[in-house]
Amino acid sequence: MRESDQEIDAKSQQQRKLPNNMDDEMDMIENLPEAMLLHILSFLPAKDVLKTSILSKRWRHLWMSVSNLSFEEWRPDKFVMFMNSAERAMMCRDVPRIEKFSLSSHMLNSACINALISKALSFKVQDFSLRLVYVGVPISLPHHLFSCPTLTVLNLEEVTQFPCTACLPNLKKVRLSCCLLPHQQSLLHFFSGCPKLQKLILNRCFWRDANLGFISTPMPEPVDITQLPSTTCLPDLKELELSFCLLPYGQSTVQFFGDCPKLQKLTLKECHWGLAKCLYISTPMLESVVICDATSSSGCKVVISGSNIKSFSYYGDLRTTYCLCSSSIVDAYIHVHSKGKIEREGREKEVAHRVHKLIMEFCNVEHLGLSPDTLEALAYAEELDLPVFQRLTRLELKRKSVDLSCRALNRLLQKLPHLDCLDFRMGVFLSKKHKNFALDPLPPCFLTQLKIIKIHTSSLTDEELHAVGILFRVSTVLEKVYISGGGLNKNKISMLARESKFEIISM
């Protein structure tokens, strides 16, 4: 017998058994507009969305109208129950479309999984994410996944079977992680069926060898690499991110991304240059470049050219030489890590010269970010003169607390005549042994330009207060000091002597 609405409400009241204050909160939620409730439910896993049907009469059918569905289950013993719940959720849909569909599970039953995927595609899904861990022989996915006209976002992880062709006319964003891709020419043919593709992310993928039928790994280590085709023709691509990739193996000189005329943002993470001696990256619309260097790459010169590049970020230990042929960069960041390893390998001078070469390319930037390790690397080559940064107004020091006695820091500050904001993202300190420390010579910007100092720290130590006190005494035109850590830190620095009157603001 079908339950009446009164019985459902009574049953849900008994099941909830909420304290009075929680009942009040529940009433507030129930009074929200339906559109807002559906928006809130769209952020929950599907299994939790289904549970809301017992809350009250209003909630009984509300879950059927949720447009975002996320299914996840990794316990093999719960797979059958999980699939039954997912099938019920799909069969009882009360809306003609699904905006976002996500499925993460072991591939224990290919027929059930493929049926669920097909059902989702029938609802004209736009954003589709799939992560399947295979148990046994890899299974092919439904071919119509790669010919769905409504798809705009496709996120596939650990997928091993791809067709050689695709017809995804509205696809704009693709992320492939730990996938076994078709051989290079087939992949290019595959992407030719995605005419509106604007963002592509390849992470730890493998290539299927066209002749041998298995993964091609020309380098013994690391094995998680993707060898890219020598040309990549994606005419509408705006963002490209490559992680753990290998550039065309065996070529001494490579020109890359030239067939991506609209590319604006390029991110290279832990990529390997193979045997390439020189790599040219050039595309007319490129605006942002982010490089996280692979620790095993070396011996290659990377030339990055573009008249529209506005932002450049580098993370690594500079085993590769970088040349930036662009005077348009306004925002730059360098983080040299593995300082101990650099010293053990005796690469101090080499790294110092490469840091200096990069910084010389940034003479027109307005915002410069450096890590303390980068500054310390510069200290290995004090004979190298730094350029004057006539346009730079903001210096940001990240990653860890900065030692105010670092000589490379003072050398840099001398070259920043128009510095307006000095931002210590992880704090600044000075050892108590430097009782009579002075910034000598005093950077001119402290007397004429520096108006803002930002200090990010949880709790000011004596060494940090020592450093901040010195900064206050030499900053004659300071207007604002931003300090994190709450009122206690604000009170501490309020007690310090200062050369000028300025406002102290808690962050």
XYZ file of C-alpha atoms in Angstrom:
507
model
C 0.000 0.000 0.000
C 1.298 3.417 -0.924
C 2.139 5.666 2.005
C 0.147 8.863 2.399
C 1.859 12.241 2.659
C 0.857 12.395 6.355
C 2.471 9.013 7.012
C 5.643 10.117 5.219
C 5.858 13.302 7.286
C 5.271 11.378 10.537
C 7.868 8.768 9.585
C 10.449 11.400 8.679
C 9.846 13.209 11.982
C 10.566 9.982 13.885
C 13.661 9.190 11.833
C 15.164 12.632 12.235
C 14.786 13.084 16.028
C 16.592 16.404 15.870
C 17.135 18.761 18.820
C 14.929 21.854 18.880
C 17.618 24.187 17.539
C 18.336 21.810 14.650
C 14.616 21.602 13.920
C 14.618 25.379 13.576
C 17.536 25.192 11.155
C 15.740 22.479 9.178
C 12.671 24.702 8.941
C 14.843 27.520 7.601
C 16.227 25.215 4.904
C 12.775 23.954 3.948
C 11.582 27.525 3.456
C 14.229 28.201 0.827
C 13.117 28.451 -2.815
C 13.206 25.168 -4.706
C 15.843 26.454 -7.137
C 18.177 27.199 -4.224
C 17.586 23.791 -2.646
C 18.402 22.093 -5.947
C 21.568 24.169 -6.215
C 22.641 23.033 -2.727
C 21.869 19.388 -3.528
C 23.927 19.583 -6.711
C 27.110 19.697 -4.585
C 26.329 16.442 -2.725
C 27.153 12.859 -3.765
C 24.176 11.129 -5.352
C 23.824 8.652 -2.464
C 23.343 11.553 -0.028
C 20.931 13.297 -2.377
C 18.772 10.150 -2.453
C 18.618 10.081 1.349
C 16.910 13.476 1.453
C 13.703 11.887 0.125
C 12.751 10.814 3.671
C 13.027 14.274 5.209
C 9.486 15.448 4.493
C 6.742 15.589 1.889
C 8.465 18.433 0.074
C 11.744 16.521 -0.176
C 10.170 13.257 -1.345
C 10.552 13.985 -5.060
C 12.973 16.920 -4.982
C 16.035 14.742 -5.612
C 14.616 13.709 -8.984
C 15.154 17.242 -10.302
C 18.827 17.585 -9.342
C 20.811 18.298 -12.509
C 24.246 17.282 -11.158
C 24.828 13.617 -10.309
C 28.014 12.246 -8.734
C 28.363 8.491 -8.135
C 31.386 7.068 -6.294
C 31.992 3.662 -4.722
C 35.326 1.840 -4.262
C 34.248 -1.056 -2.016
C 33.835 -4.171 -4.187
C 31.346 -5.752 -1.759
C 29.082 -2.699 -2.146
C 29.204 -2.618 -5.949
C 25.831 -4.321 -6.581
C 24.025 -2.094 -4.095
C 25.798 0.931 -5.542
C 24.730 0.101 -9.097
C 21.134 -0.520 -8.022
C 21.044 2.878 -6.333
C 22.612 4.577 -9.362
C 20.181 2.908 -11.772
C 17.249 4.010 -9.616
C 18.520 7.571 -9.588
C 18.818 7.559 -13.382
C 15.445 5.902 -14.025
C 13.523 8.339 -11.826
C 14.762 11.540 -13.410
C 12.209 14.356 -13.487
C 14.246 16.686 -15.732
C 15.114 16.313 -19.417
C 18.804 17.196 -19.011
C 21.770 16.396 -16.787
C 24.278 19.216 -16.607
C 27.036 17.301 -14.820
C 27.591 13.546 -14.451
C 30.458 11.893 -12.553
C 31.154 8.183 -12.052
C 34.063 6.717 -10.046
C 34.234 2.990 -9.378
C 35.895 -0.347 -10.006
C 34.950 -1.822 -13.373
C 33.413 -5.001 -11.910
C 30.562 -5.279 -14.389
C 31.096 -3.644 -17.760
C 27.498 -4.143 -18.887
C 26.116 -2.289 -15.854
C 28.680 0.500 -16.107
C 28.097 1.002 -19.836
C 24.325 0.973 -19.351
C 24.666 3.701 -16.714
C 26.905 5.754 -19.010
C 24.468 5.360 -21.903
C 21.571 6.434 -19.699
C 23.461 9.552 -18.619
C 24.244 10.434 -22.237
C 20.549 10.132 -23.117
C 19.896 13.090 -20.803
C 22.025 15.368 -22.990
C 24.781 15.614 -20.399
C 27.187 18.546 -20.758
C 29.947 17.843 -18.202
C 31.036 14.183 -18.060
C 33.672 12.718 -15.685
C 34.693 9.087 -15.511
C 37.247 7.234 -13.397
C 37.258 3.449 -13.723
C 39.761 1.065 -12.169
C 39.788 -2.131 -14.208
C 39.705 -5.558 -12.602
C 40.880 -8.012 -15.236
C 40.663 -7.276 -18.962
C 40.051 -3.611 -19.943
C 36.584 -3.020 -21.369
C 35.637 -0.651 -24.172
C 33.381 2.255 -23.322
C 30.220 2.986 -25.322
C 31.258 4.471 -28.657
C 28.537 7.122 -28.450
C 30.415 8.668 -25.511
C 32.776 10.008 -28.171
C 29.976 11.237 -30.425
C 27.764 13.014 -27.895
C 26.725 16.371 -29.406
C 25.948 18.026 -26.044
C 29.266 17.363 -24.279
C 31.245 20.501 -23.417
C 33.543 19.050 -20.715
C 35.117 15.564 -20.754
C 37.245 14.270 -17.871
C 38.564 10.713 -18.208
C 40.892 8.940 -15.779
C 42.462 5.494 -16.173
C 40.643 4.834 -19.446
C 42.498 2.441 -21.754
C 40.284 2.175 -24.839
C 39.833 5.125 -27.207
C 38.361 5.163 -30.705
C 40.512 6.541 -33.508
C 37.851 9.108 -34.381
C 35.513 11.342 -32.431
C 32.622 13.644 -33.212
C 32.245 16.046 -30.315
C 31.180 19.298 -31.984
C 30.655 21.285 -28.767
C 33.475 19.925 -26.632
C 35.512 22.771 -25.092
C 37.519 21.185 -22.270
C 39.283 17.789 -22.066
C 41.285 16.322 -19.194
C 42.911 12.905 -19.661
C 44.737 11.414 -16.660
C 46.611 8.098 -16.531
C 45.026 7.039 -19.817
C 46.299 4.745 -22.556
C 46.001 6.875 -25.682
C 45.883 5.775 -29.307
C 49.114 6.225 -31.251
C 50.104 9.776 -32.124
C 48.535 10.241 -35.548
C 45.289 8.633 -34.384
C 45.143 11.028 -31.450
C 45.514 14.012 -33.778
C 42.723 12.545 -35.898
C 40.679 12.095 -32.720
C 41.058 15.754 -31.743
C 40.182 16.876 -35.256
C 36.657 15.814 -34.322
C 36.639 18.418 -31.531
C 36.565 21.687 -33.524
C 35.703 23.890 -30.510
C 38.293 22.477 -28.102
C 39.702 25.330 -25.990
C 41.365 23.611 -23.020
C 43.395 20.388 -23.049
C 45.073 18.726 -20.058
C 47.187 15.577 -20.467
C 48.488 14.101 -17.206
C 50.611 10.950 -16.894
C 49.252 9.361 -20.047
C 50.801 6.636 -22.187
C 50.873 6.051 -25.924
C 49.774 2.832 -27.546
C 52.434 1.896 -30.100
C 50.894 1.833 -33.580
C 52.878 -1.230 -34.713
C 53.440 -3.233 -31.556
C 50.089 -2.602 -29.911
C 51.429 -1.709 -26.487
C 52.702 1.271 -24.556
C 55.706 2.996 -26.086
C 58.198 4.145 -23.447
C 61.458 5.116 -25.156
C 62.989 6.347 -21.895
C 63.506 3.836 -19.055
C 62.738 6.408 -16.356
C 60.314 7.834 -15.575
C 57.793 5.439 -17.050
C 54.856 7.798 -16.562
C 55.530 9.861 -19.697
C 53.649 10.892 -22.772
C 55.548 11.370 -26.012
C 53.917 14.221 -27.868
C 53.503 14.346 -31.626
C 55.868 16.683 -33.452
C 52.968 18.912 -34.491
C 49.819 19.660 -32.559
C 47.157 21.274 -34.740
C 44.405 22.572 -32.466
C 43.253 25.837 -34.050
C 40.890 26.996 -31.252
C 42.902 25.793 -28.267
C 43.388 28.508 -25.614
C 44.751 26.546 -22.629
C 47.161 23.603 -22.703
C 48.544 21.754 -19.678
C 51.015 18.889 -20.071
C 52.216 16.888 -17.056
C 54.954 14.228 -17.163
C 55.239 14.462 -20.937
C 58.073 13.664 -23.304
C 58.665 15.851 -26.332
C 59.347 14.184 -29.713
C 62.140 11.772 -28.994
C 65.336 11.926 -30.992
C 64.965 15.425 -32.457
C 67.793 17.855 -31.728
C 65.741 20.987 -32.444
C 61.998 21.207 -31.907
C 59.510 23.975 -32.658
C 56.358 23.358 -30.733
C 52.823 24.787 -30.409
C 53.155 26.777 -33.639
C 49.937 25.155 -34.897
C 47.949 26.444 -31.906
C 47.419 30.048 -33.083
C 44.955 30.957 -30.296
C 46.893 29.414 -27.411
C 46.897 31.839 -24.454
C 47.966 29.776 -21.437
C 50.661 27.077 -21.446
C 51.561 24.936 -18.417
C 54.378 22.367 -18.534
C 54.802 20.195 -15.427
C 57.676 17.739 -15.075
C 58.095 17.473 -18.837
C 61.141 15.868 -20.449
C 62.887 17.244 -23.492
C 64.290 13.901 -24.658
C 67.399 14.427 -26.810
C 66.350 17.902 -27.912
C 69.172 20.449 -27.657
C 66.911 23.405 -28.336
C 63.161 23.805 -27.923
C 61.276 26.766 -29.408
C 57.890 27.680 -27.947
C 56.219 30.342 -30.022
C 52.596 31.229 -30.638
C 51.234 34.728 -31.327
C 48.480 34.907 -28.672
C 50.414 33.360 -25.764
C 49.825 35.337 -22.530
C 50.781 33.045 -19.645
C 53.549 30.427 -19.236
C 53.983 28.183 -16.179
C 56.898 25.721 -16.065
C 57.558 23.154 -13.339
C 60.873 21.611 -14.334
C 61.583 17.885 -14.311
C 64.528 17.013 -12.078
C 65.961 14.633 -14.699
C 65.828 17.019 -17.670
C 69.083 18.698 -18.638
C 71.195 19.862 -21.530
C 68.366 21.599 -23.365
C 67.888 25.269 -24.159
C 64.256 26.422 -24.117
C 63.404 29.577 -26.044
C 59.996 31.126 -25.350
C 58.885 33.825 -27.739
C 55.740 35.935 -27.877
C 54.818 39.584 -28.073
C 51.764 39.170 -25.791
C 53.230 37.201 -22.873
C 52.129 38.918 -19.659
C 52.900 36.292 -17.013
C 55.748 33.801 -16.491
C 56.249 31.408 -13.552
C 59.080 28.933 -13.016
C 59.475 26.156 -10.426
C 62.509 23.848 -10.457
C 66.258 23.586 -9.975
C 67.231 25.073 -13.366
C 68.821 22.122 -15.114
C 67.569 23.697 -18.333
C 68.519 27.094 -19.766
C 65.539 29.359 -20.449
C 65.485 32.341 -22.802
C 62.480 34.657 -22.871
C 62.196 36.685 -26.042
C 59.463 38.978 -24.782
C 59.483 42.493 -23.373
C 55.760 42.397 -22.540
C 55.989 40.363 -19.297
C 54.531 42.295 -16.346
C 54.149 39.484 -13.778
C 56.963 37.008 -13.049
C 57.756 34.412 -10.388
C 60.829 32.204 -9.836
C 61.138 29.433 -7.272
C 64.417 27.523 -7.245
C 64.068 24.506 -4.991
C 66.259 21.565 -3.943
C 68.914 23.926 -2.535
C 70.610 21.111 -0.623
C 70.730 18.909 -3.721
C 72.166 21.769 -5.791
C 74.971 22.170 -3.254
C 75.660 18.424 -3.084
C 75.950 18.307 -6.880
C 78.239 21.347 -6.958
C 75.847 23.286 -9.236
C 75.815 26.531 -7.241
C 77.482 28.689 -9.922
C 75.491 27.134 -12.755
C 72.164 27.751 -11.008
C 73.170 31.284 -9.967
C 73.983 32.215 -13.563
C 70.690 30.757 -14.813
C 68.686 32.605 -12.148
C 70.493 35.795 -13.113
C 69.749 35.199 -16.797
C 66.031 34.774 -16.053
C 65.882 37.878 -13.867
C 67.606 39.893 -16.587
C 64.643 39.007 -18.829
C 62.246 40.576 -16.308
C 63.543 44.141 -16.300
C 60.128 45.462 -17.451
C 57.937 43.587 -14.961
C 55.594 45.394 -12.581
C 55.206 42.505 -10.125
C 58.037 40.107 -9.231
C 57.754 37.056 -6.994
C 60.780 35.163 -5.647
C 61.388 32.426 -3.108
C 64.129 32.843 -0.467
C 65.982 29.908 -2.061
C 66.082 31.868 -5.309
C 67.671 34.802 -3.504
C 70.199 32.477 -1.873
C 71.036 31.018 -5.288
C 71.875 34.529 -6.500
C 74.315 34.860 -3.611
C 76.556 32.270 -5.292
C 77.398 34.790 -8.019
C 77.664 38.211 -6.405
C 79.867 39.386 -9.277
C 76.781 39.461 -11.537
C 75.073 42.834 -11.586
C 71.285 43.039 -11.528
C 69.271 45.310 -13.833
C 67.327 48.326 -12.596
C 63.607 47.516 -12.557
C 62.141 50.871 -13.517
C 58.528 49.643 -13.688
C 58.448 47.251 -10.736
C 56.118 48.384 -7.942
C 55.481 45.144 -6.020
C 57.933 42.521 -4.712
C 56.478 39.309 -3.288
C 58.667 36.870 -1.326
C 57.044 33.426 -1.039
C 57.482 29.822 0.103
C 59.236 30.415 3.422
C 60.268 33.142 5.828
C 62.894 35.564 4.515
C 66.148 36.312 6.311
C 66.467 40.108 6.308
C 70.265 39.765 6.438
C 70.328 38.006 3.048
C 72.795 40.038 0.968
C 71.077 39.128 -2.300
C 67.839 40.653 -0.962
C 69.550 43.980 -0.298
C 71.222 43.840 -3.732
C 67.814 43.395 -5.323
C 66.132 46.138 -3.278
C 68.823 48.562 -4.446
C 67.543 48.016 -8.003
C 63.873 48.760 -7.251
C 63.610 52.576 -7.262
C 59.813 52.581 -7.583
C 58.916 49.771 -5.169
C 55.535 50.574 -3.628
C 54.610 47.281 -1.904
C 56.869 44.731 -0.169
C 55.007 41.493 0.608
C 56.516 38.832 2.899
C 54.147 35.929 2.194
C 55.687 33.666 4.862
C 57.115 36.308 7.172
C 60.539 37.895 7.678
C 63.098 37.329 10.433
C 66.510 38.456 11.650
C 68.690 36.515 14.062
C 69.246 38.138 17.435
C 72.997 37.894 16.866
C 72.592 40.785 14.410
C 71.991 43.314 17.191
C 73.374 46.270 15.270
C 72.200 45.163 11.837
C 71.500 47.832 9.232
C 70.452 47.686 5.597
C 73.701 49.045 4.224
C 73.511 50.727 1.876
C 69.881 51.615 2.510
C 67.750 50.983 -0.612
C 66.497 54.361 -1.916
C 62.908 53.111 -2.215
C 62.630 52.981 1.608
C 63.127 56.759 1.689
C 60.971 57.762 -1.273
C 58.507 55.124 -2.514
C 57.735 52.198 -0.189
C 54.207 52.780 1.144
C 52.943 49.262 1.948
C 54.487 46.319 3.811
C 52.606 43.021 4.192
C 53.657 40.374 6.704
C 51.983 36.960 6.758
C 52.710 34.968 9.920
C 50.721 33.010 12.491
C 52.488 34.383 15.556
C 55.296 36.928 15.588
C 58.492 35.558 17.146
C 61.262 37.673 18.672
C 63.357 37.232 15.511
C 60.438 38.378 13.363
C 59.810 41.398 15.577
C 63.517 42.242 15.329
C 63.310 42.279 11.517
C 60.024 44.202 11.416
C 61.396 46.794 13.830
C 64.325 47.515 11.507
C 61.993 47.836 8.511
C 59.843 50.324 10.431
C 62.814 52.466 11.433
C 64.100 52.899 7.866
C 60.773 53.271 6.019
C 60.194 57.011 6.070
C 57.144 57.214 3.763
C 55.315 54.069 4.908
C 51.513 54.455 4.936
C 50.090 50.987 5.668
C 51.292 47.764 7.272
C 49.185 44.638 6.833
C 49.714 41.900 9.416
C 48.106 38.466 9.704
C 47.652 36.458 12.886
C 44.944 38.514 14.561
C 44.960 41.210 17.208
C 47.898 39.815 19.177
C 50.329 40.374 16.317
C 48.834 43.798 15.653
C 49.418 44.794 19.267
C 53.017 43.536 19.174
C 54.049 45.581 16.166
C 52.156 48.631 17.453
C 54.744 48.794 20.245
C 57.693 49.044 17.844
C 59.434 52.334 17.159
C 58.671 53.755 13.745
C 60.054 56.453 11.493
C 56.698 57.496 10.017
C 53.035 57.432 10.976
C 51.237 54.580 9.288
C 48.101 52.507 9.668
C 48.339 48.930 10.959
C 45.710 46.669 9.396
C 44.900 43.070 10.376
C 44.526 40.601 7.509
